[in-house]
Coordinates of C-alpha atoms in Angstrom, one line a residue:
Chain P
M6 CA 102.3 -66.4 -32.5
Q7 CA 103.9 -63.4 -34.2
L8 CA 106.9 -65.7 -35.1
I9 CA 104.6 -68.3 -36.7
W10 CA 102.7 -65.7 -38.7
E11 CA 105.9 -64.1 -39.9
G12 CA 107.3 -67.5 -40.7
L13 CA 104.3 -68.4 -42.8
K14 CA 104.4 -65.1 -44.7
Q15 CA 108.2 -65.5 -45.3
A16 CA 107.7 -69.1 -46.4
L17 CA 105.1 -68.1 -49.0
A18 CA 107.3 -65.3 -50.1
L19 CA 110.3 -67.7 -50.4
I20 CA 108.2 -70.3 -52.3
F21 CA 106.8 -67.8 -54.8
S22 CA 110.0 -65.8 -55.2
G23 CA 111.7 -69.0 -56.5
D24 CA 114.8 -68.3 -54.4
P25 CA 117.4 -70.5 -56.1
Q26 CA 119.1 -71.3 -52.7
I27 CA 115.8 -72.5 -51.2
M28 CA 114.8 -74.4 -54.3
G29 CA 118.2 -76.1 -54.3
I30 CA 117.9 -77.1 -50.6
T31 CA 114.3 -78.4 -51.2
L32 CA 115.2 -80.4 -54.3
L33 CA 118.3 -81.9 -52.5
S34 CA 116.1 -82.9 -49.5
L35 CA 113.6 -84.5 -51.8
Q36 CA 116.3 -86.2 -53.9
I37 CA 118.2 -87.6 -50.9
S38 CA 115.1 -88.8 -49.0
L39 CA 113.5 -90.4 -52.1
S40 CA 116.8 -92.2 -52.9
G41 CA 117.2 -93.3 -49.3
T42 CA 113.6 -94.6 -49.3
L43 CA 114.0 -96.4 -52.6
I44 CA 117.1 -98.2 -51.4
S45 CA 115.3 -99.1 -48.2
L46 CA 112.6 -100.7 -50.3
F47 CA 115.1 -102.8 -52.2
L48 CA 116.6 -103.9 -48.9
G49 CA 113.6 -103.9 -46.5
V50 CA 110.9 -105.6 -48.7
P51 CA 112.9 -108.8 -49.5
V52 CA 114.1 -109.1 -45.9
G53 CA 110.5 -108.5 -44.6
V54 CA 109.1 -111.2 -47.0
W55 CA 111.8 -113.6 -46.1
L56 CA 111.2 -113.2 -42.4
A57 CA 107.5 -113.3 -42.8
L58 CA 107.4 -116.6 -44.8
Y59 CA 110.3 -118.7 -43.8
S60 CA 110.9 -120.5 -40.6
F61 CA 114.4 -121.1 -39.4
P62 CA 116.3 -121.0 -36.1
G63 CA 116.9 -117.4 -34.9
R64 CA 114.0 -116.0 -36.9
R65 CA 112.3 -114.5 -33.9
A66 CA 115.5 -112.9 -32.8
L67 CA 115.9 -111.3 -36.2
V68 CA 112.3 -110.1 -36.3
S69 CA 112.8 -108.5 -32.8
L70 CA 116.0 -106.9 -34.2
V71 CA 114.1 -105.5 -37.2
N72 CA 111.3 -104.2 -34.9
A73 CA 113.9 -102.6 -32.6
G74 CA 115.5 -101.1 -35.7
M75 CA 112.2 -99.3 -36.5
G76 CA 113.1 -97.1 -33.5
L77 CA 116.7 -96.7 -34.4
P78 CA 117.9 -93.2 -33.3
P79 CA 119.1 -91.3 -36.4
V80 CA 122.0 -89.8 -34.5
V81 CA 123.3 -93.2 -33.7
V82 CA 123.0 -94.2 -37.4
G83 CA 124.8 -91.0 -38.2
L84 CA 127.6 -91.7 -35.9
I85 CA 128.1 -95.3 -37.1
V86 CA 128.0 -94.3 -40.8
S87 CA 130.4 -91.5 -40.1
I88 CA 132.9 -93.9 -38.4
F89 CA 132.6 -96.2 -41.5
L90 CA 133.0 -93.4 -44.0
W91 CA 135.5 -91.3 -42.1
R92 CA 138.9 -90.8 -43.8
S93 CA 140.5 -93.4 -41.5
G94 CA 137.5 -95.7 -41.5
P95 CA 137.0 -98.9 -43.5
F96 CA 135.3 -97.1 -46.4
G97 CA 137.4 -93.9 -46.0
L98 CA 139.0 -94.5 -49.4
L99 CA 135.6 -93.8 -51.1
H100 CA 135.8 -90.2 -50.0
I101 CA 132.0 -89.9 -49.7
I102 CA 131.8 -88.4 -46.2
Y103 CA 130.0 -85.0 -46.3
T104 CA 128.4 -85.8 -49.6
P105 CA 124.8 -86.5 -50.5
T106 CA 125.8 -90.1 -51.1
A107 CA 126.7 -90.5 -47.5
M108 CA 123.4 -88.9 -46.5
I109 CA 121.5 -91.3 -48.7
I110 CA 123.4 -94.3 -47.1
A111 CA 122.5 -93.1 -43.6
Q112 CA 118.9 -92.5 -44.6
A113 CA 118.6 -95.9 -46.2
V114 CA 119.9 -97.5 -42.9
I115 CA 117.3 -95.6 -41.0
A116 CA 114.4 -96.4 -43.3
S117 CA 115.2 -100.1 -44.1
P118 CA 114.1 -101.5 -40.7
V119 CA 110.9 -99.5 -40.9
V120 CA 110.1 -100.9 -44.3
A121 CA 111.2 -104.4 -43.3
G122 CA 109.1 -104.4 -40.1
L123 CA 106.0 -103.1 -41.8
T124 CA 106.5 -105.6 -44.7
I125 CA 106.6 -108.5 -42.2
A126 CA 103.3 -107.3 -40.7
A127 CA 101.8 -106.7 -44.2
I128 CA 102.7 -110.2 -45.4
Q129 CA 101.7 -112.0 -42.2
Q130 CA 98.2 -110.5 -42.3
I131 CA 97.5 -112.5 -45.5
D132 CA 96.0 -116.0 -45.0
P133 CA 99.0 -118.4 -44.9
K134 CA 97.1 -120.7 -47.2
F135 CA 97.0 -118.0 -49.9
R136 CA 100.6 -118.7 -50.8
L137 CA 99.8 -122.4 -51.0
Q138 CA 96.9 -121.6 -53.2
V139 CA 99.0 -119.5 -55.5
L140 CA 101.6 -122.2 -55.7
G141 CA 98.8 -124.7 -56.3
L142 CA 97.8 -122.7 -59.4
G143 CA 101.3 -123.1 -60.8
A144 CA 103.1 -120.0 -59.7
S145 CA 106.9 -120.2 -59.5
S146 CA 108.5 -119.0 -56.2
V147 CA 109.1 -115.6 -57.6
Q148 CA 105.6 -115.3 -59.0
S149 CA 104.2 -116.4 -55.7
M150 CA 106.2 -113.7 -53.8
L151 CA 105.1 -111.0 -56.3
Q152 CA 101.4 -112.1 -55.9
L153 CA 101.8 -111.8 -52.1
L154 CA 103.3 -108.3 -52.5
R155 CA 100.4 -107.4 -54.7
E156 CA 97.9 -108.6 -52.1
A157 CA 99.7 -106.6 -49.5
R158 CA 100.1 -103.5 -51.6
L159 CA 98.0 -101.2 -49.3
P160 CA 100.0 -101.8 -46.1
L161 CA 103.2 -101.8 -48.2
L162 CA 102.5 -98.3 -49.4
A163 CA 102.0 -97.4 -45.8
A164 CA 105.5 -98.8 -45.2
V165 CA 106.8 -96.6 -48.0
M166 CA 105.1 -93.5 -46.4
A167 CA 106.5 -94.4 -43.0
G168 CA 110.0 -94.9 -44.4
F169 CA 109.9 -91.6 -46.3
G170 CA 108.5 -89.9 -43.2
A171 CA 111.3 -91.2 -41.1
V172 CA 114.1 -89.9 -43.4
I173 CA 112.8 -86.6 -44.6
S174 CA 112.3 -85.4 -41.1
E175 CA 115.5 -86.6 -39.5
V176 CA 118.3 -84.2 -38.8
G177 CA 120.9 -86.0 -36.7
A178 CA 122.4 -88.3 -39.3
A179 CA 122.1 -85.7 -42.0
T180 CA 124.2 -83.3 -40.0
M181 CA 126.8 -85.9 -39.0
V182 CA 127.4 -87.5 -42.4
G183 CA 126.5 -84.5 -44.6
G184 CA 128.0 -81.7 -42.6
N185 CA 125.4 -79.1 -43.7
I186 CA 127.5 -77.6 -46.4
L187 CA 125.7 -74.9 -48.3
G188 CA 125.1 -75.9 -51.9
Q189 CA 126.3 -79.4 -51.3
T190 CA 124.7 -81.2 -48.4
R191 CA 122.4 -78.6 -46.8
V192 CA 118.9 -79.9 -46.6
L193 CA 115.7 -78.5 -45.2
T194 CA 116.1 -80.0 -41.7
T195 CA 119.7 -79.1 -41.3
A196 CA 119.1 -75.6 -42.6
M197 CA 116.3 -75.2 -40.1
V198 CA 118.6 -76.1 -37.2
L199 CA 121.1 -73.6 -38.5
E200 CA 118.6 -70.8 -38.8
T201 CA 117.3 -71.5 -35.4
S202 CA 120.7 -71.5 -33.9
K203 CA 121.3 -68.1 -35.6
G204 CA 118.1 -66.8 -33.9
D205 CA 116.4 -66.3 -37.3
F206 CA 113.2 -68.1 -36.3
A207 CA 111.2 -66.7 -39.1
A208 CA 113.5 -68.2 -41.7
A209 CA 113.5 -71.5 -39.8
M210 CA 109.8 -71.4 -39.7
A211 CA 109.6 -70.7 -43.4
L212 CA 111.9 -73.8 -44.1
G213 CA 109.6 -75.8 -41.7
V214 CA 106.5 -74.9 -43.7
I215 CA 108.2 -75.9 -47.0
L216 CA 109.2 -79.2 -45.4
L217 CA 105.6 -79.8 -44.2
I218 CA 104.3 -79.0 -47.7
L219 CA 106.9 -81.4 -49.2
V220 CA 105.9 -84.2 -46.8
Y221 CA 102.3 -83.6 -47.5
A222 CA 102.7 -83.5 -51.3
V223 CA 104.6 -86.9 -51.3
N224 CA 102.1 -88.5 -49.0
V225 CA 99.2 -87.2 -51.1
A226 CA 100.7 -88.8 -54.1
L227 CA 101.3 -92.1 -52.3
T228 CA 97.8 -92.0 -50.8
L229 CA 96.2 -91.4 -54.2
I230 CA 98.0 -94.6 -55.4
Q231 CA 96.9 -96.5 -52.3
Q232 CA 93.3 -95.4 -52.3
R233 CA 92.7 -95.7 -56.0
R234 CA 89.8 -98.0 -55.5
K235 CA 86.6 -96.6 -53.8
P236 CA 85.4 -98.6 -50.7
Q237 CA 82.5 -100.9 -51.7
Chain V
M5 CA 92.4 -150.2 -65.7
N6 CA 93.9 -146.9 -66.7
G7 CA 97.5 -146.1 -65.8
A8 CA 98.3 -144.2 -62.7
M9 CA 98.5 -140.4 -62.9
I10 CA 100.0 -140.1 -59.4
T11 CA 101.5 -142.9 -57.3
L12 CA 102.5 -142.5 -53.7
E13 CA 104.8 -145.3 -52.5
N14 CA 105.9 -145.8 -48.8
V15 CA 105.3 -142.1 -48.3
V16 CA 105.7 -140.7 -44.8
V17 CA 105.0 -137.1 -44.0
V18 CA 106.3 -135.9 -40.6
R19 CA 105.4 -132.8 -38.7
G20 CA 107.4 -132.0 -35.6
K21 CA 108.5 -135.5 -34.6
K22 CA 105.2 -137.2 -35.5
A23 CA 104.3 -139.0 -38.6
V24 CA 101.0 -137.4 -39.8
L25 CA 100.6 -139.4 -43.0
T26 CA 101.8 -142.9 -43.8
V27 CA 100.9 -144.3 -47.2
D28 CA 102.2 -147.7 -48.3
R29 CA 100.8 -147.3 -51.8
L30 CA 98.2 -145.2 -53.5
D31 CA 97.5 -145.1 -57.2
L32 CA 95.4 -142.2 -58.6
R33 CA 94.2 -143.6 -61.9
K34 CA 94.0 -141.4 -64.9
S35 CA 90.6 -139.8 -65.5
E36 CA 89.1 -141.2 -62.2
T37 CA 87.6 -139.2 -59.4
L38 CA 88.9 -140.4 -56.1
A39 CA 87.1 -139.3 -53.0
V40 CA 89.2 -139.2 -49.8
I41 CA 87.1 -139.3 -46.7
G42 CA 88.0 -139.3 -43.1
P43 CA 87.4 -137.5 -39.8
N44 CA 88.9 -134.1 -39.0
G45 CA 92.7 -134.3 -38.5
S46 CA 93.0 -137.6 -40.2
G47 CA 95.6 -136.3 -42.7
K48 CA 93.3 -135.7 -45.7
S49 CA 94.7 -132.2 -46.5
T50 CA 98.3 -133.4 -46.0
L51 CA 97.7 -136.2 -48.5
L52 CA 96.2 -133.6 -50.9
L53 CA 99.2 -131.3 -50.6
A54 CA 101.6 -134.2 -51.1
M55 CA 99.7 -135.1 -54.3
A56 CA 99.8 -131.5 -55.4
L57 CA 103.6 -131.8 -55.1
L58 CA 103.5 -128.8 -52.7
L59 CA 104.7 -130.9 -49.7
H60 CA 107.8 -132.9 -49.7
P61 CA 107.5 -136.2 -47.7
A62 CA 110.2 -137.1 -45.3
R63 CA 110.3 -140.6 -46.9
G64 CA 109.0 -142.4 -49.9
T65 CA 108.5 -141.8 -53.6
I66 CA 105.9 -139.8 -55.5
T67 CA 105.5 -140.5 -59.2
F68 CA 103.6 -138.2 -61.4
D69 CA 102.5 -139.6 -64.8
G70 CA 105.5 -142.0 -64.7
Q71 CA 108.0 -139.3 -63.7
T72 CA 109.5 -139.7 -60.2
V73 CA 109.4 -136.4 -58.3
P74 CA 113.0 -135.7 -57.2
D75 CA 113.9 -135.2 -53.5
S76 CA 115.0 -131.7 -54.2
G77 CA 111.4 -130.7 -55.0
A78 CA 108.9 -130.9 -57.8
P79 CA 109.9 -129.2 -61.0
L80 CA 107.6 -126.4 -62.0
D81 CA 106.4 -128.1 -65.2
L82 CA 105.0 -131.0 -63.1
R83 CA 103.4 -128.7 -60.6
R84 CA 101.8 -126.8 -63.4
R85 CA 99.9 -129.9 -64.4
V86 CA 98.0 -129.8 -61.1
A87 CA 95.4 -127.3 -59.8
V88 CA 94.3 -127.1 -56.2
V89 CA 91.0 -125.7 -54.7
F90 CA 90.9 -125.2 -51.0
Q91 CA 88.0 -125.0 -48.6
T92 CA 88.1 -121.2 -48.5
P93 CA 88.2 -119.6 -51.9
L94 CA 91.4 -117.6 -51.2
L95 CA 90.7 -115.2 -54.0
A96 CA 93.1 -112.4 -54.8
D97 CA 92.1 -108.8 -54.2
T98 CA 91.1 -108.0 -57.8
T99 CA 88.3 -108.6 -60.2
V100 CA 86.6 -112.0 -60.8
Q101 CA 88.0 -112.2 -64.3
K102 CA 91.6 -111.5 -63.2
N103 CA 91.2 -114.1 -60.5
V104 CA 90.1 -116.7 -63.0
A105 CA 92.9 -115.8 -65.3
M106 CA 95.5 -115.9 -62.5
G107 CA 96.9 -119.4 -63.2
L108 CA 97.0 -118.6 -67.0
K109 CA 99.0 -115.5 -66.3
F110 CA 101.5 -117.6 -64.3
R111 CA 101.9 -119.7 -67.4
R112 CA 102.5 -116.6 -69.5
M113 CA 99.5 -117.2 -71.7
S114 CA 98.8 -114.3 -74.1
R115 CA 96.2 -111.9 -72.7
D116 CA 93.6 -112.5 -75.4
E117 CA 93.9 -116.3 -75.0
A118 CA 93.7 -116.0 -71.2
V119 CA 90.6 -113.8 -71.3
A120 CA 88.9 -116.2 -73.7
R121 CA 89.7 -119.2 -71.5
A122 CA 88.7 -117.4 -68.4
N123 CA 85.4 -116.3 -70.0
K124 CA 84.7 -119.9 -71.0
W125 CA 85.1 -121.3 -67.5
M126 CA 83.3 -118.4 -65.8
E127 CA 80.4 -119.2 -68.1
R128 CA 80.5 -122.9 -67.2
L129 CA 80.5 -122.2 -63.5
G130 CA 77.8 -119.5 -63.9
V131 CA 79.9 -116.5 -62.7
H132 CA 80.3 -114.8 -66.1
L133 CA 78.0 -111.9 -65.1
L134 CA 80.3 -111.2 -62.1
R135 CA 83.4 -110.9 -64.2
D136 CA 84.0 -107.2 -63.4
R137 CA 83.1 -107.4 -59.7
Q138 CA 85.8 -107.2 -57.1
A139 CA 86.3 -110.7 -55.7
R140 CA 86.1 -109.6 -52.1
T141 CA 82.5 -108.5 -52.6
L142 CA 81.2 -112.0 -53.6
S143 CA 79.1 -114.3 -51.4
G144 CA 80.6 -117.6 -50.2
G145 CA 79.0 -119.6 -52.9
E146 CA 79.9 -117.2 -55.7
A147 CA 83.5 -117.0 -54.4
Q148 CA 83.9 -120.8 -54.4
R149 CA 82.5 -121.0 -57.9
V150 CA 85.1 -118.4 -59.0
S151 CA 87.8 -120.5 -57.2
L152 CA 86.7 -123.6 -59.1
A153 CA 86.6 -121.7 -62.4
R154 CA 90.1 -120.4 -61.6
A155 CA 91.4 -124.0 -61.1
L156 CA 89.5 -125.4 -64.1
A157 CA 90.6 -122.6 -66.4
I158 CA 94.1 -124.0 -66.2
E159 CA 92.7 -127.2 -67.7
P160 CA 95.0 -129.2 -65.5
D161 CA 95.7 -133.0 -65.8
V162 CA 94.8 -133.3 -62.1
L163 CA 92.3 -131.3 -60.1
L164 CA 92.7 -131.5 -56.3
L165 CA 89.7 -130.4 -54.2
D166 CA 90.2 -129.9 -50.5
E167 CA 86.7 -129.8 -49.0
P168 CA 85.6 -127.1 -51.4
L169 CA 81.9 -127.3 -50.3
A170 CA 82.5 -127.5 -46.5
S171 CA 82.0 -123.8 -45.8
L172 CA 78.9 -123.3 -47.8
D173 CA 75.2 -123.4 -46.7
A174 CA 73.2 -126.5 -47.6
P175 CA 71.3 -125.3 -50.7
T176 CA 74.5 -123.7 -52.2
R177 CA 76.4 -126.8 -51.4
A178 CA 73.9 -129.0 -53.2
E179 CA 73.8 -126.8 -56.3
L180 CA 77.6 -126.6 -56.5
L181 CA 77.9 -130.4 -55.9
E182 CA 75.6 -131.0 -58.9
D183 CA 77.6 -128.7 -61.1
L184 CA 80.9 -130.2 -60.0
E185 CA 79.6 -133.7 -60.7
R186 CA 78.6 -132.6 -64.2
I187 CA 81.9 -131.0 -65.0
L188 CA 83.9 -133.9 -63.7
R189 CA 81.7 -136.4 -65.6
E190 CA 82.0 -134.4 -68.9
S191 CA 85.7 -133.8 -68.7
S192 CA 88.4 -136.5 -68.6
I193 CA 90.1 -134.7 -65.8
T194 CA 91.7 -136.8 -63.0
A195 CA 90.3 -135.5 -59.7
V196 CA 90.8 -136.0 -56.0
F197 CA 87.9 -134.8 -53.8
V198 CA 88.7 -134.6 -50.1
T199 CA 85.7 -134.4 -47.8
H200 CA 84.4 -135.5 -44.4
D201 CA 80.9 -135.7 -45.8
R202 CA 79.9 -139.3 -46.8
N203 CA 77.2 -138.1 -49.2
E204 CA 79.5 -135.8 -51.1
A205 CA 82.0 -138.7 -51.5
L206 CA 79.2 -141.0 -52.7
A207 CA 78.0 -138.4 -55.2
L208 CA 81.5 -137.7 -56.8
G209 CA 83.8 -140.6 -56.0
E210 CA 84.3 -143.5 -58.5
R211 CA 86.6 -144.9 -55.8
I212 CA 86.7 -143.9 -52.2
A213 CA 89.7 -143.9 -49.9
V214 CA 89.1 -143.8 -46.2
L215 CA 91.9 -142.1 -44.3
I216 CA 92.0 -142.5 -40.5
G217 CA 94.8 -141.5 -38.2
G218 CA 97.1 -140.7 -41.1
N219 CA 96.7 -144.1 -42.7
I220 CA 94.6 -145.3 -45.7
C221 CA 92.4 -147.9 -44.1
Q222 CA 90.5 -148.9 -47.1
I223 CA 90.2 -148.0 -50.8
G224 CA 87.6 -149.3 -53.2
T225 CA 84.4 -148.6 -54.9
P226 CA 81.7 -146.8 -52.9
D227 CA 79.8 -150.1 -52.7
E228 CA 82.8 -151.9 -51.3
V229 CA 83.7 -149.2 -48.8
F230 CA 80.2 -148.6 -47.5
N231 CA 78.9 -152.2 -47.5
T232 CA 82.0 -154.1 -46.6
P233 CA 84.1 -151.8 -44.4
A234 CA 87.6 -153.2 -43.7
N235 CA 87.5 -152.6 -40.0
E236 CA 85.6 -151.0 -37.2
E237 CA 87.1 -147.6 -37.6
V238 CA 86.0 -147.5 -41.3
A239 CA 82.7 -149.0 -40.5
S240 CA 82.0 -146.3 -37.9
F241 CA 83.0 -143.6 -40.3
V242 CA 80.9 -144.9 -43.2
G243 CA 77.8 -144.9 -41.1
V244 CA 77.6 -148.5 -39.7
E245 CA 75.8 -147.9 -36.4
T246 CA 75.5 -151.5 -35.1
M247 CA 78.7 -153.2 -34.3
V248 CA 78.3 -156.3 -32.2
P249 CA 81.2 -158.6 -31.0
G250 CA 80.5 -162.3 -31.2
V251 CA 81.9 -165.8 -31.7
V252 CA 81.2 -168.0 -34.7
E253 CA 79.1 -171.0 -33.5
S254 CA 78.7 -172.9 -36.6
Q255 CA 78.8 -172.7 -40.4
F256 CA 76.9 -174.6 -43.1
E257 CA 76.7 -174.1 -46.8
G258 CA 77.8 -170.5 -46.9
L259 CA 75.8 -169.5 -43.8
S260 CA 77.4 -169.0 -40.4
V261 CA 75.8 -168.5 -37.0
V262 CA 77.4 -165.9 -34.7
R263 CA 76.5 -165.9 -31.0
T264 CA 76.4 -162.3 -29.8
S265 CA 75.4 -161.4 -26.2
G266 CA 73.3 -164.5 -26.0
V267 CA 71.5 -163.9 -29.3
D268 CA 72.3 -166.0 -32.4
V269 CA 72.7 -164.0 -35.7
Q270 CA 72.8 -165.7 -39.1
V271 CA 75.3 -164.2 -41.5
V272 CA 76.5 -165.1 -45.0
G273 CA 80.0 -166.4 -45.3
D274 CA 82.1 -169.4 -44.3
Y275 CA 83.7 -168.5 -41.0
R276 CA 85.5 -171.0 -38.7
P277 CA 83.6 -171.9 -35.6
G278 CA 85.4 -170.2 -32.6
D279 CA 86.5 -167.2 -34.6
Q280 CA 86.1 -163.9 -32.7
V281 CA 84.2 -161.6 -35.1
M282 CA 82.4 -158.3 -35.2
V283 CA 78.9 -158.2 -36.9
L284 CA 78.3 -154.9 -38.7
L285 CA 74.8 -153.7 -39.7
R286 CA 73.8 -150.5 -41.5
P287 CA 70.6 -148.9 -40.0
E288 CA 68.8 -148.8 -43.4
D289 CA 69.1 -152.7 -43.6
V290 CA 67.2 -153.3 -40.4
V291 CA 63.4 -153.6 -40.7
L292 CA 61.1 -153.1 -37.7
S293 CA 57.7 -154.7 -37.2
L294 CA 55.4 -154.9 -34.2
R295 CA 56.0 -158.0 -32.1
E296 CA 52.3 -158.7 -31.6
G297 CA 51.7 -160.1 -35.1
P298 CA 53.4 -163.1 -36.8
P299 CA 56.9 -162.6 -38.2
P300 CA 56.8 -161.0 -41.7
S301 CA 56.9 -163.6 -44.4
S302 CA 60.1 -162.8 -46.1
S303 CA 63.6 -164.1 -46.9
M304 CA 65.0 -162.4 -43.8
R305 CA 66.8 -165.0 -41.7
N306 CA 67.1 -162.8 -38.7
N307 CA 64.0 -161.8 -36.7
L308 CA 65.1 -160.6 -33.3
P309 CA 62.6 -159.6 -30.6
G310 CA 63.5 -156.4 -28.7
V311 CA 62.2 -153.3 -27.0
I312 CA 62.7 -149.7 -28.3
T313 CA 65.0 -147.8 -25.9
K314 CA 65.5 -144.6 -27.9
L315 CA 63.9 -142.8 -30.7
S316 CA 65.3 -139.6 -32.3
T317 CA 65.0 -137.7 -35.5
A318 CA 67.6 -138.2 -38.2
G319 CA 66.8 -135.7 -41.0
S320 CA 63.6 -136.8 -42.7
Q321 CA 63.7 -140.1 -40.9
Y322 CA 63.7 -141.5 -37.3
K323 CA 66.6 -143.4 -35.8
V324 CA 65.4 -146.1 -33.5
V325 CA 67.6 -148.0 -31.0
V326 CA 66.2 -151.5 -30.2
D327 CA 67.5 -153.6 -27.3
C328 CA 67.7 -157.1 -28.7
G329 CA 70.3 -158.3 -26.2
F330 CA 72.6 -155.8 -27.9
P331 CA 71.7 -152.3 -29.1
L332 CA 70.6 -152.5 -32.7
V333 CA 70.0 -149.3 -34.8
S334 CA 67.3 -149.0 -37.5
L335 CA 66.1 -146.1 -39.6
I336 CA 62.3 -145.7 -40.3
T337 CA 60.2 -143.2 -42.0
K338 CA 58.0 -140.8 -40.0
Q339 CA 54.9 -142.5 -41.5
S340 CA 56.0 -145.9 -40.2
R341 CA 56.5 -144.5 -36.8
L342 CA 53.0 -143.1 -36.8
D343 CA 51.4 -146.2 -38.3
M344 CA 53.0 -148.5 -35.7
E345 CA 52.7 -145.9 -32.9
L346 CA 56.3 -146.6 -32.0
A347 CA 57.7 -145.1 -28.8
P348 CA 60.4 -146.0 -26.2
G349 CA 59.2 -149.2 -24.5
T350 CA 57.3 -150.6 -27.5
P351 CA 58.1 -154.3 -28.1
V352 CA 59.2 -154.8 -31.7
R353 CA 60.8 -157.3 -33.9
A354 CA 64.0 -156.3 -35.8
S355 CA 64.6 -158.2 -39.0
F356 CA 67.5 -158.2 -41.4
K357 CA 68.9 -160.5 -44.1
A358 CA 71.9 -162.7 -43.4
S359 CA 73.5 -161.0 -46.4
A360 CA 73.0 -157.5 -45.0
A361 CA 75.3 -158.3 -42.0
H362 CA 79.0 -157.7 -42.8
V363 CA 81.4 -159.7 -40.6
I364 CA 85.0 -158.7 -39.9
R365 CA 87.5 -160.5 -37.7
R366 CA 88.0 -158.8 -34.4
T367 CA 91.2 -156.8 -33.8
E368 CA 92.7 -155.9 -30.5
R369 CA 93.4 -152.2 -31.1
P370 CA 92.7 -149.1 -29.0
Q371 CA 89.9 -147.0 -30.3
G372 CA 90.8 -144.1 -32.5
S373 CA 94.3 -145.4 -33.4
G374 CA 93.7 -145.6 -37.1
C375 CA 94.5 -148.7 -39.2
A376 CA 98.1 -149.2 -38.5
P377 CA 99.3 -146.5 -36.2
P378 CA 102.7 -145.2 -37.4
P379 CA 105.5 -145.1 -34.8
E380 CA 106.8 -141.8 -33.6
E381 CA 109.2 -140.6 -36.3
Q382 CA 112.5 -139.1 -35.4
Q383 CA 112.8 -137.3 -38.7
S384 CA 112.8 -133.7 -39.9
A385 CA 109.5 -132.0 -40.5
A386 CA 107.8 -132.0 -43.8
K387 CA 109.0 -129.2 -46.0
L388 CA 106.6 -127.0 -47.9
H389 CA 108.0 -125.9 -51.3

């Protein structure tokens, strides 16, 4: 209990002191995770809509793959992305291993199946005739998709929250592809692991509190958008 | 006759490996209201989707206002001349006004113009006071009115209605049917109204198409379809309750005698003696009187003695089944039943005019097979655009 209490006190002190190192780590965490989530939306939403609406051979296998991907272990993603980005790997020439870009790629890979899986569920809960109705009112294919996404906006925002939650809290891939380099790729989770391994539990606890506040703040913002309308 | 707005020619729609709709030819005339009736699962909604250019047939040609719809799918400008209303209102999760303006937004109409147009149609459908309400909070009747306003706000060339009243309670249905009838009458819109309710078809349809088993069995004016059904399946669907097989015995000066189960029935028409026929009678054309008295003095050529075997309520009337050698169904008022003290076992006389009996040649077809059962198709499934 003493450690938790010390951690809380230290966290508050760190937050209010405006420690540039902590601020840098926090901002980098936010920047990497929001970028990864954003990319996962661009990848996961269209794939989810496509799998939800169109029938083709192998569709079920693909949906199962997406659903399995929702539980993709970050450390496995980290390993695969590392192999691809490693100096001798297929994308080694890009020299992005141990950079925030590599971490964003890994986080996008982790979040995309989450977003795609929840998009499939969100679109499939809409009456299948709704799309026909929208087309029957003269919508183009793109307009009909956008109308469906608008209808599914509440569960889709839940997908965004789940995707963001999955990446802001992961540590395996961030360590493997980022390398936890101070001032370059150190984020809240990797810093916590480092402080814990050094035995500085209070510092780790302080970083944990900041991480929780960050997660809460982002989710409050998304929830406010999601729950704009009062229940009738 | 007006030109055709939509023509379906040799159209076959296949689902799985089965042809679910086969139309040799169907012309939807400009400015007419065509009612499509048929039992559940007869292909009515499939026909409507094909006419809405939302479903691509495996075979055949669809022509829209003289323009042939390409196999690659209907161009957007053609689809935008049609509006569809389904049985469930399928409103978007937003306000009533935004729902009504939805089709206008798809057409990129300016905001002011769209609001004005939406307001006009909300007013005509009596939902203008609900314009700021969330659509999901509306009652069934209100929601369907909004759905109709949304389709009409587009001011389409063709309005396709897929059983829009089926999920409403009786008073709401009657009210909306009346409004719909008025709107269709006042506008020059071409409309197709799909229903399984004969009364709705009679109220709205200038022509009626009967769809059974994926085939159009008959198309004609309400009078033609209801009084001279093309076959037994149509007859059964349009409310002909008495269908008696018989053989033509003789014919003389436009009057034929048909022998049915040992009873001779006189019918109007020149049929060849020996023809195998079916005599069809609507229950409202059969008059009952007590057998004790003399036959009523009238022009009715058929006065058949019989005994009541069954008596049941049919809305505000009574349905009476009389055994005259064959079961003959009649409709009588509650007052007539009381006056004549009718009950099962009462001997009565069933009378009907020779002109009331409709005669069709008998066909050897299994029941429920439709008009011309399509063969199993080995083609790809119908594609939805």
